[in-house]
Amino acid sequence: MIITEQKRFEEIDKFLSFHSSVFICGCSECATLCKTGGEEEVKEMKEKLEKTGKTVAGWVILEPACHRLNDMKFFREHKKEIDLSDAILILACGNGTQTVAGILEKPVYPGCNSLFLGEIVRFGNFEERCQMCGECILDITGGICPVTRCSKSLLNGPCGGSENGKCEIDPEIECGWQMIIDKLKNMGRLDTLRSIILPKDWSSSRDGGPRKFNITKATTASDSKENLLEEKIEIEKMEKIASSTPDSKLEKILREEKFALTCELGPPKGADPKPVETKAKLLKGFADAVNITDNQTAITRMSSIACAAILLQFGIEPVVQVVTRDRNRLAIQSDILGACGLGVRNFLCLSGDHQKFGNHPQAKNVYDVDSVQLIFALNRMRSEGKFLSGDKLSSPPSVFIGAVENPFADPFEFRAIRLAKKIAAGCDFIQTQAVFDVEKFEKWMSILKDEGVSDKVYILAGVIPIKSVGMARYMRDYVSGVSVPDEVVARMEDAKDPKKEGIKLCVELINRLRETDGVKGVHIMAVAWEEVVPQIVEEANLLPRPG
């Protein structure tokens, strides 16, 4: 059913202020159940309008408002009252309002806001269930829609922010993927999620003008689904094609089985390149490659590709982060080609922090593809010389494809499967969420080994130097997907010099991670504290770096 809410009466009174006589239409179905446009609500609206001096010439409950043929019958029956009216007020969904507006030659006004397509959870409570995307995959996901239930509409599993079965953007929201995984696990069908779900065909939902469907004509949905299944099989057969002479320095170091080191650089919130140049000079020689974040924490910053171009001028190899939150597949593939044209070879594929956390919470997220599908797109460009659409490139890019993985996020048991999907899609290396709980991280690495995953991808363990007690507490209590043991917080609380202690802790973690089976390098995320990276690298005995 279509869930609606009635507009504030002040708003209704304002747009009806130019009219003296009104005819009211309600709806017998959705609006009645939502108590926004049934007989009771229509009568209440009549009384309110009459108190303002309006004449209500008549009213009717349409059965339902979106049924054009029924509406025409009702309007014939109420022709006299309608003729006496200056305007029509519709207490129904937007579809019903438009249906009436297409029949009557009078001003038609909406008395309700249409919210979503959902179900009645209990009396007076409704939840969204379907976005009518035109390409249903409920057969794969246990009858639970990830497009609707997941805040990012991810199709290949949860992001790294799920915690205790809740979504990172709101503890009141159930993690859609946790629900899917629990349902399939109980049914003994969890293996259905091992296959990669390809990028969705949004053309059947939101784009290309109003959708139409003729029940008398045969559809081709079954044909398109067969093609989709065929392409899934091809994904499972696909083998990554590594160049004989890597263009990426990071790739070369990892292939030569040397311990790799990457770090992170956060772009400025302005147009001045000097902050990037300053950080570049600081980090040069202390890392094999430097990540450029892409509007991290959903805050608008200088383009990651532009910053990468600056790093290249200083002889530093960049890793360009690409999030799917802000751009569709057309823009992303264009950006990849542009970055490659500038000399970038390393790309890190992420879904990105939800825009609710950033400085534009009003923005519309994109999530046209998820991170697994983005990896597949880059691998297809590299290995097959084709765009995601299947069109041929004039020249394929040489790219080293990275991704992120969170060993600590819920559901913990699904993390190995999600990583396996990224590897199958074409991922070459991963950088993990920050490791503080080494025992849990080692347990995750053990699961990867049992799954036969750890030897198919280069794993760089993430570390974050903690600069204060407040930072340690905040990460422990508020950052979803980060596991900070209480003993780490206690250690920072007892430290006479928290910054010095944070650096010492980071060095100890690096040394322990170097001894962890399957770890091929570390990724230092010195959040807004890049100047400490050289000290950490030196104290961890990671110098000199390989040439």
mmCIF file of C-alpha atoms in Angstrom, residues 233-400:
data_model
loop_
_atom_site.group_PDB
_atom_site.id
_atom_site.type_symbol
_atom_site.label_atom_id
_atom_site.label_comp_id
_atom_site.label_asym_id
_atom_site.label_seq_id
_atom_site.Cartn_x
_atom_site.Cartn_y
_atom_site.Cartn_z
ATOM 1 C CA ILE A 233 28.304 -17.660 -14.518
ATOM 2 C CA GLU A 234 30.888 -15.722 -16.494
ATOM 3 C CA ILE A 235 31.849 -13.808 -13.341
ATOM 4 C CA GLU A 236 32.517 -17.041 -11.494
ATOM 5 C CA LYS A 237 34.727 -18.209 -14.370
ATOM 6 C CA MET A 238 36.565 -14.908 -14.696
ATOM 7 C CA GLU A 239 40.250 -14.953 -13.837
ATOM 8 C CA LYS A 240 42.191 -11.849 -12.981
ATOM 9 C CA ILE A 241 44.761 -10.972 -15.622
ATOM 10 C CA ALA A 242 47.902 -9.564 -14.039
ATOM 11 C CA SER A 243 50.340 -7.715 -16.251
ATOM 12 C CA SER A 244 53.776 -9.286 -16.563
ATOM 13 C CA THR A 245 55.417 -5.979 -15.648
ATOM 14 C CA PRO A 246 53.243 -4.102 -13.126
ATOM 15 C CA ASP A 247 52.762 -0.414 -13.739
ATOM 16 C CA SER A 248 51.949 0.023 -10.059
ATOM 17 C CA LYS A 249 54.815 0.263 -7.576
ATOM 18 C CA LEU A 250 52.529 -1.061 -4.850
ATOM 19 C CA GLU A 251 51.629 -4.068 -6.968
ATOM 20 C CA LYS A 252 55.293 -4.753 -7.705
ATOM 21 C CA ILE A 253 56.218 -4.691 -4.005
ATOM 22 C CA LEU A 254 53.390 -7.048 -3.083
ATOM 23 C CA ARG A 255 54.122 -9.462 -5.928
ATOM 24 C CA GLU A 256 57.758 -9.588 -4.835
ATOM 25 C CA GLU A 257 56.468 -10.587 -1.361
ATOM 26 C CA LYS A 258 57.909 -7.537 0.368
ATOM 27 C CA PHE A 259 56.025 -6.088 3.321
ATOM 28 C CA ALA A 260 54.007 -3.185 1.924
ATOM 29 C CA LEU A 261 53.213 0.089 3.633
ATOM 30 C CA THR A 262 50.504 2.549 2.668
ATOM 31 C CA CYS A 263 49.182 5.576 4.482
ATOM 32 C CA GLU A 264 46.380 8.087 4.041
ATOM 33 C CA LEU A 265 46.062 11.746 3.082
ATOM 34 C CA GLY A 266 42.873 13.710 3.641
ATOM 35 C CA PRO A 267 42.217 16.424 1.017
ATOM 36 C CA PRO A 268 41.445 19.975 2.179
ATOM 37 C CA LYS A 269 37.985 21.558 2.281
ATOM 38 C CA GLY A 270 39.094 24.298 -0.083
ATOM 39 C CA ALA A 271 40.702 25.016 -3.440
ATOM 40 C CA ASP A 272 44.226 25.777 -2.180
ATOM 41 C CA PRO A 273 46.586 22.893 -3.129
ATOM 42 C CA LYS A 274 49.231 23.873 -0.554
ATOM 43 C CA PRO A 275 47.912 21.580 2.233
ATOM 44 C CA VAL A 276 48.214 18.626 -0.157
ATOM 45 C CA GLU A 277 51.700 19.678 -1.214
ATOM 46 C CA THR A 278 52.787 20.070 2.416
ATOM 47 C CA LYS A 279 51.532 16.607 3.338
ATOM 48 C CA ALA A 280 53.093 15.137 0.194
ATOM 49 C CA LYS A 281 56.537 16.445 1.165
ATOM 50 C CA LEU A 282 56.035 15.076 4.663
ATOM 51 C CA LEU A 283 55.089 11.549 3.520
ATOM 52 C CA LYS A 284 57.515 11.152 0.605
ATOM 53 C CA GLY A 285 59.806 8.171 1.177
ATOM 54 C CA PHE A 286 57.818 6.849 4.134
ATOM 55 C CA ALA A 287 55.149 4.880 2.245
ATOM 56 C CA ASP A 288 54.938 2.794 -0.917
ATOM 57 C CA ALA A 289 51.668 4.474 -1.858
ATOM 58 C CA VAL A 290 49.413 7.119 -0.348
ATOM 59 C CA ASN A 291 45.619 6.857 -0.252
ATOM 60 C CA ILE A 292 43.626 9.935 -1.231
ATOM 61 C CA THR A 293 40.252 9.799 0.457
ATOM 62 C CA ASP A 294 37.097 10.580 -1.523
ATOM 63 C CA ASN A 295 34.921 13.007 0.470
ATOM 64 C CA GLN A 296 35.543 10.983 3.610
ATOM 65 C CA THR A 297 32.808 11.019 6.257
ATOM 66 C CA ALA A 298 30.592 12.432 3.485
ATOM 67 C CA ILE A 299 32.143 15.892 3.834
ATOM 68 C CA THR A 300 32.871 17.829 0.645
ATOM 69 C CA ARG A 301 36.591 18.122 -0.042
ATOM 70 C CA MET A 302 38.992 18.595 -2.919
ATOM 71 C CA SER A 303 38.704 15.879 -5.564
ATOM 72 C CA SER A 304 40.718 12.739 -4.819
ATOM 73 C CA ILE A 305 41.842 12.570 -8.459
ATOM 74 C CA ALA A 306 43.050 16.178 -8.395
ATOM 75 C CA CYS A 307 45.012 15.458 -5.211
ATOM 76 C CA ALA A 308 46.459 12.327 -6.814
ATOM 77 C CA ALA A 309 47.737 14.450 -9.705
ATOM 78 C CA ILE A 310 49.526 16.671 -7.161
ATOM 79 C CA LEU A 311 51.125 13.636 -5.492
ATOM 80 C CA LEU A 312 52.388 12.378 -8.843
ATOM 81 C CA GLN A 313 54.192 15.693 -9.313
ATOM 82 C CA PHE A 314 56.120 14.915 -6.124
ATOM 83 C CA GLY A 315 56.984 11.386 -7.244
ATOM 84 C CA ILE A 316 54.525 9.787 -4.815
ATOM 85 C CA GLU A 317 52.332 6.899 -5.962
ATOM 86 C CA PRO A 318 48.680 7.581 -5.109
ATOM 87 C CA VAL A 319 45.842 5.203 -4.309
ATOM 88 C CA VAL A 320 42.666 6.946 -5.429
ATOM 89 C CA GLN A 321 39.646 6.082 -3.337
ATOM 90 C CA VAL A 322 36.392 5.879 -5.298
ATOM 91 C CA VAL A 323 33.074 5.813 -3.444
ATOM 92 C CA THR A 324 29.799 4.851 -5.093
ATOM 93 C CA ARG A 325 27.752 7.199 -2.889
ATOM 94 C CA ASP A 326 28.215 10.272 -5.097
ATOM 95 C CA ARG A 327 28.440 9.123 -8.733
ATOM 96 C CA ASN A 328 26.728 6.700 -11.053
ATOM 97 C CA ARG A 329 28.492 4.123 -13.221
ATOM 98 C CA LEU A 330 28.805 6.566 -16.133
ATOM 99 C CA ALA A 331 30.666 9.186 -14.081
ATOM 100 C CA ILE A 332 32.791 6.655 -12.179
ATOM 101 C CA GLN A 333 34.109 4.910 -15.290
ATOM 102 C CA SER A 334 34.865 8.306 -16.823
ATOM 103 C CA ASP A 335 36.776 9.327 -13.683
ATOM 104 C CA ILE A 336 38.767 6.083 -13.732
ATOM 105 C CA LEU A 337 39.857 6.664 -17.322
ATOM 106 C CA GLY A 338 40.731 10.277 -16.556
ATOM 107 C CA ALA A 339 42.787 9.287 -13.518
ATOM 108 C CA CYS A 340 44.606 6.623 -15.535
ATOM 109 C CA GLY A 341 45.353 9.242 -18.164
ATOM 110 C CA LEU A 342 47.060 11.293 -15.440
ATOM 111 C CA GLY A 343 49.179 8.310 -14.371
ATOM 112 C CA VAL A 344 47.137 6.854 -11.507
ATOM 113 C CA ARG A 345 47.285 3.049 -11.289
ATOM 114 C CA ASN A 346 45.860 2.160 -7.859
ATOM 115 C CA PHE A 347 42.163 2.440 -7.033
ATOM 116 C CA LEU A 348 40.332 1.586 -3.814
ATOM 117 C CA CYS A 349 36.644 0.746 -4.240
ATOM 118 C CA LEU A 350 34.223 1.674 -1.452
ATOM 119 C CA SER A 351 30.534 2.357 -1.001
ATOM 120 C CA GLY A 352 31.324 5.400 1.192
ATOM 121 C CA ASP A 353 29.913 6.847 4.405
ATOM 122 C CA HIS A 354 26.228 7.650 4.235
ATOM 123 C CA GLN A 355 25.565 11.309 3.418
ATOM 124 C CA LYS A 356 23.644 11.680 6.687
ATOM 125 C CA PHE A 357 26.995 11.891 8.508
ATOM 126 C CA GLY A 358 28.395 14.709 6.378
ATOM 127 C CA ASN A 359 27.909 18.391 5.682
ATOM 128 C CA HIS A 360 25.208 17.784 3.063
ATOM 129 C CA PRO A 361 22.729 15.475 4.815
ATOM 130 C CA GLN A 362 20.034 16.834 2.490
ATOM 131 C CA ALA A 363 21.832 15.389 -0.563
ATOM 132 C CA LYS A 364 20.429 12.479 -2.546
ATOM 133 C CA ASN A 365 22.741 9.501 -2.423
ATOM 134 C CA VAL A 366 23.483 7.621 -5.645
ATOM 135 C CA TYR A 367 24.689 4.068 -4.882
ATOM 136 C CA ASP A 368 24.007 3.131 -8.500
ATOM 137 C CA VAL A 369 26.499 0.305 -7.929
ATOM 138 C CA ASP A 370 27.984 -1.117 -4.754
ATOM 139 C CA SER A 371 31.670 -1.740 -4.040
ATOM 140 C CA VAL A 372 31.607 -5.332 -5.334
ATOM 141 C CA GLN A 373 30.029 -4.199 -8.585
ATOM 142 C CA LEU A 374 32.538 -1.344 -8.877
ATOM 143 C CA ILE A 375 35.387 -3.841 -8.541
ATOM 144 C CA PHE A 376 33.786 -5.923 -11.280
ATOM 145 C CA ALA A 377 33.496 -2.836 -13.500
ATOM 146 C CA LEU A 378 37.194 -1.963 -13.105
ATOM 147 C CA ASN A 379 38.231 -5.570 -13.687
ATOM 148 C CA ARG A 380 36.123 -5.733 -16.816
ATOM 149 C CA MET A 381 37.718 -2.545 -18.115
ATOM 150 C CA ARG A 382 41.175 -3.973 -17.387
ATOM 151 C CA SER A 383 40.761 -7.615 -18.351
ATOM 152 C CA GLU A 384 38.227 -7.459 -21.176
ATOM 153 C CA GLY A 385 38.700 -3.912 -22.421
ATOM 154 C CA LYS A 386 34.993 -3.283 -21.981
ATOM 155 C CA PHE A 387 32.811 -0.843 -20.112
ATOM 156 C CA LEU A 388 30.221 -2.164 -17.698
ATOM 157 C CA SER A 389 27.688 -1.810 -20.509
ATOM 158 C CA GLY A 390 29.685 -4.165 -22.728
ATOM 159 C CA ASP A 391 30.923 -1.444 -25.094
ATOM 160 C CA LYS A 392 34.595 -1.694 -26.014
ATOM 161 C CA LEU A 393 37.213 0.748 -24.777
ATOM 162 C CA SER A 394 39.647 2.243 -27.257
ATOM 163 C CA SER A 395 42.425 1.291 -24.821
ATOM 164 C CA PRO A 396 42.053 -0.676 -21.561
ATOM 165 C CA PRO A 397 43.434 0.867 -18.371
ATOM 166 C CA SER A 398 46.251 -0.651 -16.333
ATOM 167 C CA VAL A 399 44.815 -0.690 -12.822
ATOM 168 C CA PHE A 400 45.626 -2.339 -9.494
#
